Coordinates of C-alpha atoms in Angstrom, one line a residue:
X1 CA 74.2 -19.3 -29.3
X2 CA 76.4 -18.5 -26.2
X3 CA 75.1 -19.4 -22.9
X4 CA 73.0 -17.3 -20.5
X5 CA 75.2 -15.1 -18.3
X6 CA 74.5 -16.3 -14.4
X7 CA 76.9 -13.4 -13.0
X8 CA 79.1 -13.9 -10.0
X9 CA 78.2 -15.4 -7.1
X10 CA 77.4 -13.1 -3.9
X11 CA 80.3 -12.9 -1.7
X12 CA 79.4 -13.8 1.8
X13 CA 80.4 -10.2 3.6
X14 CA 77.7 -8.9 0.9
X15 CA 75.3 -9.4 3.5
X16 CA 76.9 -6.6 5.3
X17 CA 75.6 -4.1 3.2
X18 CA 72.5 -5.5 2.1
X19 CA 69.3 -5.8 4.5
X20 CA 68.4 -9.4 5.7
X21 CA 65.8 -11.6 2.8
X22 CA 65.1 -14.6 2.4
X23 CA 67.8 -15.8 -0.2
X24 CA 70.1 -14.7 2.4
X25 CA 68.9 -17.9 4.3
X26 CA 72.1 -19.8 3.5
X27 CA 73.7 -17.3 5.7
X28 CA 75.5 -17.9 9.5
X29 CA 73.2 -16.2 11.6
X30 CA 76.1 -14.5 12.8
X31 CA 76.2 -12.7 8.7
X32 CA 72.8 -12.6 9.3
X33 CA 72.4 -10.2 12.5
X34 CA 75.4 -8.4 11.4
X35 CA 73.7 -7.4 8.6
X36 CA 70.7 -7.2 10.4
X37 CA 72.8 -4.4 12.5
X38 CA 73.7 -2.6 9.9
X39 CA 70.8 -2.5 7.8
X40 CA 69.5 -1.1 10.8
X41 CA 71.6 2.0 11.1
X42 CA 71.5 2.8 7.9
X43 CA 67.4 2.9 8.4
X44 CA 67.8 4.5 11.8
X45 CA 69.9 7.9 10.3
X46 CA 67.5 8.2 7.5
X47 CA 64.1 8.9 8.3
X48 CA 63.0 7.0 5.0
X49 CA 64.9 5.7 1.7
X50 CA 62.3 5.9 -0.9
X51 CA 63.0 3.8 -3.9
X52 CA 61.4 5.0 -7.4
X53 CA 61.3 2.7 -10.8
X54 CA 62.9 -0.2 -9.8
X55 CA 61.7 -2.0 -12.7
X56 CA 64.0 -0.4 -14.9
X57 CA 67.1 -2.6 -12.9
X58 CA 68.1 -5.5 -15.3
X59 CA 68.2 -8.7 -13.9
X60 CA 71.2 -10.8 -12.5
X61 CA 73.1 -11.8 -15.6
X62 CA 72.2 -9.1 -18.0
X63 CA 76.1 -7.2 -17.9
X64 CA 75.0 -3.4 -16.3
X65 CA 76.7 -0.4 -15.1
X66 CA 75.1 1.8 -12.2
X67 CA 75.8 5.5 -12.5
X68 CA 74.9 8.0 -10.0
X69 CA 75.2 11.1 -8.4
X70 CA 78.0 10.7 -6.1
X71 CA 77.6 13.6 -3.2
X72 CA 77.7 11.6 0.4
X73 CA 80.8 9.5 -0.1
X74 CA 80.6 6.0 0.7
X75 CA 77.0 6.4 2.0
X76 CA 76.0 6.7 -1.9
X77 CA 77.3 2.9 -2.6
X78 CA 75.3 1.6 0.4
X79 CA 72.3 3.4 -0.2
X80 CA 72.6 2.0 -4.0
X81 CA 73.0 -1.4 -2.2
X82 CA 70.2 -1.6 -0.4
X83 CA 67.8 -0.2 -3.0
X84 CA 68.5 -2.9 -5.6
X85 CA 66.2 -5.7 -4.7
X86 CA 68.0 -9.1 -4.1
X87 CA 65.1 -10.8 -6.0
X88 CA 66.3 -8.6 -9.4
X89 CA 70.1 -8.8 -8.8
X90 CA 71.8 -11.0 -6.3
X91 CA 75.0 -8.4 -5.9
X92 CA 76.0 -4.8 -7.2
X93 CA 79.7 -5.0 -7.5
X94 CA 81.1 -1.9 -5.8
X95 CA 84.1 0.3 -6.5
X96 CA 86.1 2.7 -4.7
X97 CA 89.1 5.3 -4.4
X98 CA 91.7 3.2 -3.7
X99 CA 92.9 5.7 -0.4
X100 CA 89.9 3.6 1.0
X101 CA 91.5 0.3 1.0
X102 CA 94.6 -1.3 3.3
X103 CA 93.3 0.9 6.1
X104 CA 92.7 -0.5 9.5
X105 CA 89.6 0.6 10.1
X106 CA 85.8 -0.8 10.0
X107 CA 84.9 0.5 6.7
X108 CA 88.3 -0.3 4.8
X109 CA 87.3 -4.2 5.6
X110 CA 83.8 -3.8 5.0
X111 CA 84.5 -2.8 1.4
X112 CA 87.5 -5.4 1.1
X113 CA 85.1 -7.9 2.0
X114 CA 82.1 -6.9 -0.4
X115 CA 84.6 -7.4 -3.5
X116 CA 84.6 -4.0 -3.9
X117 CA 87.4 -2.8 -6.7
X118 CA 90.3 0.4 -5.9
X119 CA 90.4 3.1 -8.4
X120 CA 93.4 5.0 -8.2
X121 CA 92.2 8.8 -8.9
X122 CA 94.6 10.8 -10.0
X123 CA 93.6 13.9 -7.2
X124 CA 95.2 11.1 -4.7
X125 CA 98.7 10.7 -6.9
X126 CA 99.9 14.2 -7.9
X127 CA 102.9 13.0 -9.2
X128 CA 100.9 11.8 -12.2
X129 CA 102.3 7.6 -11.3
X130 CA 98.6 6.4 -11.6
X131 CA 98.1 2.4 -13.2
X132 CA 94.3 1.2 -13.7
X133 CA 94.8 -1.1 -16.3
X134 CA 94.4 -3.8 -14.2
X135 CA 91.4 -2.7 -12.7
X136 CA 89.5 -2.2 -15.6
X137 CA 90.2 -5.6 -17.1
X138 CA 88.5 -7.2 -13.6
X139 CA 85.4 -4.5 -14.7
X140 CA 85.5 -6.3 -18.3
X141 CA 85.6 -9.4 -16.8
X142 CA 82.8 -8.9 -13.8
X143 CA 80.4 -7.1 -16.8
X144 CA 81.5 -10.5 -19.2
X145 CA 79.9 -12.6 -16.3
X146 CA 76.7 -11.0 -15.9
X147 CA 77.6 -8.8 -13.4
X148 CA 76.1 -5.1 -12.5
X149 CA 79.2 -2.5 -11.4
X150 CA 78.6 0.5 -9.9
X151 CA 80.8 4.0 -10.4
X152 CA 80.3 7.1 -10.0
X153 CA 81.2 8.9 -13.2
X154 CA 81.5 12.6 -11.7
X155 CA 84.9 10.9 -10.2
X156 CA 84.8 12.3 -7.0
X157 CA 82.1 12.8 -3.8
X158 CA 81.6 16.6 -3.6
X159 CA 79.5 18.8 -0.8
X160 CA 78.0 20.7 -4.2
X161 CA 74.7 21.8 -5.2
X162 CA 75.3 21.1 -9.3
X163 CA 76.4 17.5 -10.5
X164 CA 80.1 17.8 -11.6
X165 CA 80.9 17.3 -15.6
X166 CA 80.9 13.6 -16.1
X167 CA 83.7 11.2 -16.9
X168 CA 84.2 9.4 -20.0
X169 CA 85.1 6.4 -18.1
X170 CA 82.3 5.1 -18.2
X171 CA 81.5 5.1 -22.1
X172 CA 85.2 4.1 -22.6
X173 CA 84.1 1.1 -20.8
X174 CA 81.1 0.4 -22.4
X175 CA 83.1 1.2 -25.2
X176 CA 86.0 -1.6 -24.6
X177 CA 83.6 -4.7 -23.5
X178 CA 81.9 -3.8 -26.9
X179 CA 85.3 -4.2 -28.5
X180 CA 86.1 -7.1 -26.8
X181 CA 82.6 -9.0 -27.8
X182 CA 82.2 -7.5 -31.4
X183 CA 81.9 -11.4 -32.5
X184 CA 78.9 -12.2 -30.0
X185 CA 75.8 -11.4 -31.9
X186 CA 74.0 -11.9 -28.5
X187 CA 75.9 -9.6 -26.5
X188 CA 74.5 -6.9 -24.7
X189 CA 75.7 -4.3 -22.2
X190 CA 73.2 -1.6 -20.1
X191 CA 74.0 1.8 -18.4
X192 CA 71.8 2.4 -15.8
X193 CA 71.6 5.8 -14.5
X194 CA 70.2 6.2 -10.6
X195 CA 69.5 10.1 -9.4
X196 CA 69.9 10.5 -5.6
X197 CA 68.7 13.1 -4.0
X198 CA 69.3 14.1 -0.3
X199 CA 67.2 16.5 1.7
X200 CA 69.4 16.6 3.8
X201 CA 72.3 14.5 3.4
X202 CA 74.5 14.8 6.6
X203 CA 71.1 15.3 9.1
X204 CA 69.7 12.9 11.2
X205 CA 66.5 11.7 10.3
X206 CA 66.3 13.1 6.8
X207 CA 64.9 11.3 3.6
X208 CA 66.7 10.0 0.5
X209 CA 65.0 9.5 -2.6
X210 CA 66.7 7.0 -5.6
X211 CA 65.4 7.3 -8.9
X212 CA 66.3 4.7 -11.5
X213 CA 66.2 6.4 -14.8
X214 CA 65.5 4.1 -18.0
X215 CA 68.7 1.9 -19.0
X216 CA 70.6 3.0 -22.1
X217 CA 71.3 -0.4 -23.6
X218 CA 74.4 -0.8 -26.3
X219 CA 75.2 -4.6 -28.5
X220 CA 77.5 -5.1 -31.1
X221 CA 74.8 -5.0 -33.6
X222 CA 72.9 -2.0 -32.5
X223 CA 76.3 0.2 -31.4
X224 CA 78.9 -0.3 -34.2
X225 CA 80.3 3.4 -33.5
X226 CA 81.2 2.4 -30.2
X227 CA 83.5 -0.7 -31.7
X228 CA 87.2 0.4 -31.7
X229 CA 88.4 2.1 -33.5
X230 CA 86.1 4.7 -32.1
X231 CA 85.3 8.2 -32.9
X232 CA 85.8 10.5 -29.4
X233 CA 82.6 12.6 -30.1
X234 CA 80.8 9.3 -30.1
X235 CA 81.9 8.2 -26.0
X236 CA 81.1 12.1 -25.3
X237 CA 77.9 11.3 -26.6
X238 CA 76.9 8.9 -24.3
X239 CA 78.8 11.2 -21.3
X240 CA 76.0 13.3 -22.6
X241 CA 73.3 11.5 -22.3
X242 CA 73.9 10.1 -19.0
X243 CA 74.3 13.5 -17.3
X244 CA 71.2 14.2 -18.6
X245 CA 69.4 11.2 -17.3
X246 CA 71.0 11.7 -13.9
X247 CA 70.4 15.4 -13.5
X248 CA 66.8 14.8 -15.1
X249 CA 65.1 13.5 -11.6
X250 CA 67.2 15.3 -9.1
X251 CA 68.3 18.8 -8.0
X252 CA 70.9 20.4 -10.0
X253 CA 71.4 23.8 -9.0
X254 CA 74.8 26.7 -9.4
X255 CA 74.2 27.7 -5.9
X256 CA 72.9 27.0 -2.1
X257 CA 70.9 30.2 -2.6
X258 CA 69.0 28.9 -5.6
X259 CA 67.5 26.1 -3.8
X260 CA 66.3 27.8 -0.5
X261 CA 65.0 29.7 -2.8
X262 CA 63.2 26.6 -5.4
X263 CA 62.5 25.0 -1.7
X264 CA 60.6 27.8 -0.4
X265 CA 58.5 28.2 -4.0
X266 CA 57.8 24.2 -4.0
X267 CA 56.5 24.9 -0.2
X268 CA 54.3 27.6 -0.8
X269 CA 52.8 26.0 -4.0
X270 CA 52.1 23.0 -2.5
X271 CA 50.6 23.5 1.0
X272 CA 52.7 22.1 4.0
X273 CA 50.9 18.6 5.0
X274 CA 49.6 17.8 1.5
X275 CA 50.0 14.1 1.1
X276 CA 52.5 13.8 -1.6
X277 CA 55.3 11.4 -2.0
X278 CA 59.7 12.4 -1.8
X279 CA 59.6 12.1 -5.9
X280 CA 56.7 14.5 -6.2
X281 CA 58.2 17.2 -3.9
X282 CA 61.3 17.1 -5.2
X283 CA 59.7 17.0 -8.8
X284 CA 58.0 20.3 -8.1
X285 CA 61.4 21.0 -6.1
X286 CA 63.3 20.9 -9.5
X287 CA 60.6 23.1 -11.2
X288 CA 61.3 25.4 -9.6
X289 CA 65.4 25.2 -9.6
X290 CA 65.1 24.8 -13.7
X291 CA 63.0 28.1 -14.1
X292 CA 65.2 30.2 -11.7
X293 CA 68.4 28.9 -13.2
X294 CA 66.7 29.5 -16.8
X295 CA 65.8 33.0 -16.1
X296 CA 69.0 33.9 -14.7
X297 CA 70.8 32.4 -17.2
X298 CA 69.1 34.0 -20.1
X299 CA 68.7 37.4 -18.2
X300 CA 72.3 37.8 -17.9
X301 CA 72.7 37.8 -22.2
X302 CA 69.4 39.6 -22.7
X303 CA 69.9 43.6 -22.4
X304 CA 65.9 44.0 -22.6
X305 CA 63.8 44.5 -19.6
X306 CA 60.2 43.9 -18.1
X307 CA 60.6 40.3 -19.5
X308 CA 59.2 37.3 -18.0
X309 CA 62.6 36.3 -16.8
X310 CA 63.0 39.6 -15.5
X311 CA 59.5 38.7 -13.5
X312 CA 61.3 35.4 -12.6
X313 CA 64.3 36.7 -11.0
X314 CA 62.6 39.2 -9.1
X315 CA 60.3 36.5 -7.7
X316 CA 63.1 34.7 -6.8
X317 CA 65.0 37.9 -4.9
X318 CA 62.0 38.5 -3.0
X319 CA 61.2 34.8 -2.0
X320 CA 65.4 34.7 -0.3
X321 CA 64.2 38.1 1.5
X322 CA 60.9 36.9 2.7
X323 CA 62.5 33.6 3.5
X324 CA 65.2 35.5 5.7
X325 CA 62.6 37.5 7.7
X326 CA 61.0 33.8 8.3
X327 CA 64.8 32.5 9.6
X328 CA 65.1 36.0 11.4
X329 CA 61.5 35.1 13.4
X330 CA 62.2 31.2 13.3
X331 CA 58.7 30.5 12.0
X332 CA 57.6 28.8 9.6
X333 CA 56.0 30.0 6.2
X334 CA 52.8 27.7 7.4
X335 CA 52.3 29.4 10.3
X336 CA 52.0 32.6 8.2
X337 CA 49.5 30.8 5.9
X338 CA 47.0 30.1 8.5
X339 CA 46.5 32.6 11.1
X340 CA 45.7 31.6 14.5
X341 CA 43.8 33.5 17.2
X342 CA 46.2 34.2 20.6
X343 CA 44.3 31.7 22.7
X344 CA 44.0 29.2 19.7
X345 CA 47.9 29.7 19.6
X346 CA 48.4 29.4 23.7
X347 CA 45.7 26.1 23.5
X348 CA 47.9 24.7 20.9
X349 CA 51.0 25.3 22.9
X350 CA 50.0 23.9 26.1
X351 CA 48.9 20.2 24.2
X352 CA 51.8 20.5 22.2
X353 CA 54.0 21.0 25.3
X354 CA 52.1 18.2 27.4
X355 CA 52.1 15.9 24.7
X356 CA 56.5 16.6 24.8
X357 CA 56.4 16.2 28.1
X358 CA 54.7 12.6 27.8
X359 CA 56.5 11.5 25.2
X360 CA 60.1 12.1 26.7
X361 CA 58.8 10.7 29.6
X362 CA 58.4 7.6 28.0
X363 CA 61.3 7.3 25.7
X364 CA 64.0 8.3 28.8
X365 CA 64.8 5.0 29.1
X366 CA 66.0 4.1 25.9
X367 CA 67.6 7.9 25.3
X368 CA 69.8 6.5 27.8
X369 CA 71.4 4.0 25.9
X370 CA 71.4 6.2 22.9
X371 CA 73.6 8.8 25.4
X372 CA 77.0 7.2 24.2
X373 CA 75.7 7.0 20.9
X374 CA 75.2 10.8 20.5
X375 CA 78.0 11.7 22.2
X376 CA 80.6 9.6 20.3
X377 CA 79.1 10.2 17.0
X378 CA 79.0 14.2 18.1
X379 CA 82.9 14.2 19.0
X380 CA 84.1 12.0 16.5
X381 CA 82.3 14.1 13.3
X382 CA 83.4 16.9 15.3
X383 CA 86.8 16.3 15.0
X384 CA 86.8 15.4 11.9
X385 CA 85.3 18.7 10.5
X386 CA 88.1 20.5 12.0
X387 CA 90.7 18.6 9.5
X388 CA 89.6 20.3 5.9
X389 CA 87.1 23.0 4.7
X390 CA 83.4 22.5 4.2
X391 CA 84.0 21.5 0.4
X392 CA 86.1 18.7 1.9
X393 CA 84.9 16.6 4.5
X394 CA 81.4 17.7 4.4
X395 CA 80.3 15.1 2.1
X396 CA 81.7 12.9 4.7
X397 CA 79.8 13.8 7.4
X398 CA 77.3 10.5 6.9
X399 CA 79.8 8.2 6.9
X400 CA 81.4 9.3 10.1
X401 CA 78.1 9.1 11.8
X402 CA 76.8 5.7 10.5
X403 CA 80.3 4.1 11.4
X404 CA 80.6 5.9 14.9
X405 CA 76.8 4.9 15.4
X406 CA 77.2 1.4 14.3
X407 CA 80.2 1.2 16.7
X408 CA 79.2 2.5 20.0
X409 CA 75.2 1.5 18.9
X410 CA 76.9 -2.7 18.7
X411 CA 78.8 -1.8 22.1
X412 CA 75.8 -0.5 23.9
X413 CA 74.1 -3.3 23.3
X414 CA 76.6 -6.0 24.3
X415 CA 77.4 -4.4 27.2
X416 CA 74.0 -3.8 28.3
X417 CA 73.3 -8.1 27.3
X418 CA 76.6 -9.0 29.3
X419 CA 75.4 -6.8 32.8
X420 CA 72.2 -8.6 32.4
X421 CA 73.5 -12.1 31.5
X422 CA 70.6 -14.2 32.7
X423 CA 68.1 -12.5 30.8
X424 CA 70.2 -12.5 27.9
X425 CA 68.2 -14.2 25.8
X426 CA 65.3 -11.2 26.5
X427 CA 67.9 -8.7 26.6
X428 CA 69.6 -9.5 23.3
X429 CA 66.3 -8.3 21.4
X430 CA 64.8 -6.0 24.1
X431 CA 67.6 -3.5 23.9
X432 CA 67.4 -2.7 20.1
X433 CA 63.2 -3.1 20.6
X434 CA 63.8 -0.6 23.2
X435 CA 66.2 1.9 21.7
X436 CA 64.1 2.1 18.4
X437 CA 60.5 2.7 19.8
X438 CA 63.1 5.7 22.2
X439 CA 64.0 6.9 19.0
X440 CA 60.6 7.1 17.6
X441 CA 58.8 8.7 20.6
X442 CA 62.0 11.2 20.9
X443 CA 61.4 11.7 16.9
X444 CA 57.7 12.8 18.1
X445 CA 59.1 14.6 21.3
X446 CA 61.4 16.9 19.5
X447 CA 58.0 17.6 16.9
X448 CA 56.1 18.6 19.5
X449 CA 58.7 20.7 20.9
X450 CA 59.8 22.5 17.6
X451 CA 55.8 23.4 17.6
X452 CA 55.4 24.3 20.8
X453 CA 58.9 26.9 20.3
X454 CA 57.1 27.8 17.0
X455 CA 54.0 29.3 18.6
X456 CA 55.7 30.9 21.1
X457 CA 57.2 32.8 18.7
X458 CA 54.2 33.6 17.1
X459 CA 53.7 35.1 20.5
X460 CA 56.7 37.3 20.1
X461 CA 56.7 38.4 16.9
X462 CA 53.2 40.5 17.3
X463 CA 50.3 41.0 15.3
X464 CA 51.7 44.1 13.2
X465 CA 55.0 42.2 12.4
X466 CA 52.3 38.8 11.4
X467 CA 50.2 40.8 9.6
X468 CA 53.3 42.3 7.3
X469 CA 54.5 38.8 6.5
X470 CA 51.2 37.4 5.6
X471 CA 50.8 40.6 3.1
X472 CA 54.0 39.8 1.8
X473 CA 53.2 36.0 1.4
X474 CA 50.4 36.5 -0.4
X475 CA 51.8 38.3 -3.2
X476 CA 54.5 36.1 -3.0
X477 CA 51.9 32.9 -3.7
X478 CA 49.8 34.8 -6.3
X479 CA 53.0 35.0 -8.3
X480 CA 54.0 31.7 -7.4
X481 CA 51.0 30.2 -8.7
X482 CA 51.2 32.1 -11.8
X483 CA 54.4 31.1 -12.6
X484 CA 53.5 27.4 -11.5
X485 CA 50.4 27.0 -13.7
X486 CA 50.8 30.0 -16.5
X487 CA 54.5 29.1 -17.2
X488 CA 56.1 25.7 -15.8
X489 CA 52.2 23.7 -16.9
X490 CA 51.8 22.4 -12.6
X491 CA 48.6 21.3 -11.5
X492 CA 46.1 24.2 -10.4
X493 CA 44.6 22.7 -7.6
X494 CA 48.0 20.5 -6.0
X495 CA 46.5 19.7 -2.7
X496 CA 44.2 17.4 -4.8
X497 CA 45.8 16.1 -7.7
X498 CA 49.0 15.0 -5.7
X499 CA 46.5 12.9 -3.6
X500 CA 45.0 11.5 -6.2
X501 CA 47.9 10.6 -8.4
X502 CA 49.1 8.4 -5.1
X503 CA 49.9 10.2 -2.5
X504 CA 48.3 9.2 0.1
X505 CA 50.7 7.9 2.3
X506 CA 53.5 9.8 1.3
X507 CA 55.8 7.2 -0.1
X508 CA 56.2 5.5 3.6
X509 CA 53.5 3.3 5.3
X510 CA 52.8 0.1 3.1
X511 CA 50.4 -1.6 5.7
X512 CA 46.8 -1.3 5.8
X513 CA 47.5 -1.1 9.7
X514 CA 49.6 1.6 9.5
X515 CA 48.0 3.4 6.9
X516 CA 45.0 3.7 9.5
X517 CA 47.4 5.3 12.1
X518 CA 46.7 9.1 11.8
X519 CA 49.8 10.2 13.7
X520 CA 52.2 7.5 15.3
X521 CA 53.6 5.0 13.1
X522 CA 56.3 1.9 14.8
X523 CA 57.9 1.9 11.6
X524 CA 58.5 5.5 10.8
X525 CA 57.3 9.0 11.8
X526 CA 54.6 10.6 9.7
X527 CA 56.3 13.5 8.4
X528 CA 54.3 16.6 7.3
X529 CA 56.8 18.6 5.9
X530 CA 59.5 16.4 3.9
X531 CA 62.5 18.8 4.6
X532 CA 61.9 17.7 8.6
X533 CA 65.0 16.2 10.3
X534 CA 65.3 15.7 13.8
X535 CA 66.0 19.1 15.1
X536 CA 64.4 22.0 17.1
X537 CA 64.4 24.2 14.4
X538 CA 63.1 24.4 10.6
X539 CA 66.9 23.7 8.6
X540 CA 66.4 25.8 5.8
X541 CA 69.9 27.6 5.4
X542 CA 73.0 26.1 3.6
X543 CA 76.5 26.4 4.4
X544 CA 78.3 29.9 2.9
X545 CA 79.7 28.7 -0.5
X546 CA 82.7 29.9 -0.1
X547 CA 84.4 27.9 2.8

């Protein structure tokens, strides 16, 4: 019998990308607040990084490959990092488009560092003079050792509502190790497929949700028909079914449109504020997406009418209209939900604006060292928008920010530790103490304020105008509930089954401590909507496709 595989040992600059735990102790603690740092940033753009079935990741030394998504660039890979637990695998062994590497720049060394492997893609070489023979012999050998590799079979990061046709790469990997270990009875080899999903992947303060789907697990023994010499349709196979697991727990839509529009459905199904984790909402999320791509799909080869897809689609075309009216007013679809009397709505607005005023009182101080932040992040991602088209360099947008942050953030606070040199030794944790609890209060501050703008509008808009909408929403829901229970089989009553399934604390708050705090939480902000980010406004629109 061969020997357990122990997998490669962690490379020290691993730390880097990976949060701080304790079999990191080993570690300088100059590795160790580095990666302290950046763990940090990565925290501090995203509101929350919520982490589903984590018990389907194989442990160090079983030979893996992680397949995702890939639609945020080099943010995907770190994101992957840190939701692996170091207690279930020690390292994830990264790859990348080899354009990424020889650079002299923060990120080109991070990945260096983290053993992470070039691809050459053949988009980056268009004379076709492409050589990755090499490369994938140091995959064969990492998987050989026990190691997990992670690649991103759609081949390229893409600012795209719909998950790109898969690679065969992958299974042509699978396919080869197989091959290569046909006379090792105990040889095994697992693809595990990860859906991410990004509110909204380029805002501040938005949530991510990672789903690990079940692993597909292939031996000699069991897998034969992957053994060269191998059948084609046998490696699309596989393609197949990995596309399927990926796209199964995330959004996959044709279109912007169709998810503002899935989005709006999900909101007005499942009342704004009911306690329901990431995975539920963007379950329901999905619903939604499949039945409106279904409908659409089949009502474009059907000639007959008066159908139930028929029915669909024009829920669908009147849920974008109403939801234009709501961007035209800048209200929310809650605030049509509940009516409010005009001095319930000018009480409202005078705590909501005092409780603003209070809490940017208190967070001035720290905003102030966040002021370079925001600036340089603004101007660099700025600039570098202006360089390509939406399609190209807005799936970038993440990385710019977390590297600008990380940057000017590490630079702020030295600076601010060398001006106060004898209180260094307060200063060197009082700053970042400082500038998280500003970012939290601000988080709050900019709540309160998007409220307080909200019910001013309410003002604005007018009774006959309010009392339009809310006719038109509740049609709108009556169908929407129809469709949710009568055709898609949701929950009747979702307020109370999505609390009682376990969403209580809404994926976030672990602590019994925290779990007691009704509104303000140190380690992050009790969201009632989860498509919030930290803006004045309700971000409900998409980019124009077509740019």
């Amino acid at each position: 019998m061969a020997p357990p595989l122990k997998g490669s040992p962690t490379p020290w600059s691993y730390v880097l990308v990976r949060c701080v735990h304790p079999s990191y102790r080993s570690s300088t603690a100059i590795q160790l607040l580095v990666s302290l740092l950046f763990h940090f940033v990565l925290k501090i753009f995203y509101g929350s990084i919520v982490v589903e079935n984590t018990e389907y990741i194989p442990k160090t030394g079983d030979p893996c490959i992680v397949c995702a998504n890939h639609c945020n660039a080099l943010t995907d890979a770190l994101v992957l990092v840190t939701a692996i637990p170091p207690a279930t695998r020690n390292m994830l062994r990264l790859t990348a488009k080899s354009t990424q590497f020889g650079r002299r720049t923060f990120t080109s060394w991070l990945i260096e560092s983290a053993g992470t492997i070039p691809i050459q893609r053949r988009k980056d070489f268009p004379d076709g003079d492409i050589d990755n023979s090499e490369v994938m012999e140091h995959l064969m050998q990492a998987l050989e050792t026990g190691d997990a590799v992670c690649l991103f079979p759609e081949g390229m990061s893409r600012y795209h509502p719909t998950i790109a046709p898969l690679k065969t790469g992958v299974a042509r990997l699978v396919s080869d190790v197989l091959t290569r270990n046909r006379d090792n009875p105990d040889f095994s080899i697992s693809i595990l497929t990860c859906s991410m999903t990004y509110m909204h992947r380029q805002h501040f303060r938005s949530d991510v949700l990672v789903t690990f789907n079940p692993p597909m697990r292939f031996s000699p023994k069991t897998n034969p028909e992957l053994i060269a010499p191998v059948n084609f349709e046998c490696i699309r196979d596989v393609t197949s079914r990995m596309h399927q697991l990926i796209s199964s727990q995330t959004i996959d839509a044709p279109s912007w449109d169709l998810i503002r529009s899935a989005k709006l459905a999900a909101r007005m199904y499942v009342p704004l504020g009911t306690s329901m984790t990431l995975g539920d909402f963007v379950r329901v999320t999905r619903t939604f997406v499949e039945a409106f791509k279904l409908a659409e799909a089949r009502n474009e080869k059907s000639d007959r009418h008066e159908t139930e897809d028929d029915k669909i689609n024009t829920l669908r075309d009147d849920l974008r209209t109403y939801q234009d009216k709501l961007a035209h007013w800048s209200i929310k679809d809650d605030r049509v939900r509940r009516p409010l009397r005009r001095r319930a709505i000018v009480f409202r607005m005078f705590i909501r604006f005092l409780w603003f005023i209070c809490l940017i009182t208190i967070s001035l101080p720290g905003l102030i060292l966040w002021t370079p932040v925001f600036i340089t992040t603004f101007i660099g991602v700025r600039n570098f928008t202006k360089t390509g088209p939406i399609r190209d360099t807005w799936d970038e947008i993440a990385d710019y920010k977390l590297a600008y942050g990380l940057i000017s953030g590490v630079f702020v606070w030295m600076t601010t530790v060398l001006i106060t040199l004898p209180l260094a030794a307060i200063t060197v944790i009082l700053v970042p103490a400082l500038m998280w609890m500003a970012l939290r209060w601000f988080e709050d501050a900019v709540s309160a304020f998007r409220a307080f703008t909200m019910l001013f509008r309410l003002l604005w808009v007018g009774p006959t105008t309010l009392r339009e909408l809310r006719e038109t929403r509740q049609d709108l829901h009556t169908r929407i509930i129809n469709l949710a229970v009568r055709t898609l089989g949701l929950p009747p009553d979702p307020e109370r089954y999505f609390v009682e399934s376990g969403g209580q604390e809404k994926g976030r708050v672990k602590s019994r401590w925290e779990s007691g705090a009704k509104y303000f939480s140190v380690r992050r902000r009790r969201k009632r909507d989860w498509n919030e980010t930290l803006r004045l406004y309700d971000k409900v629109d998409y980019p124009d496709e077509r740019l």
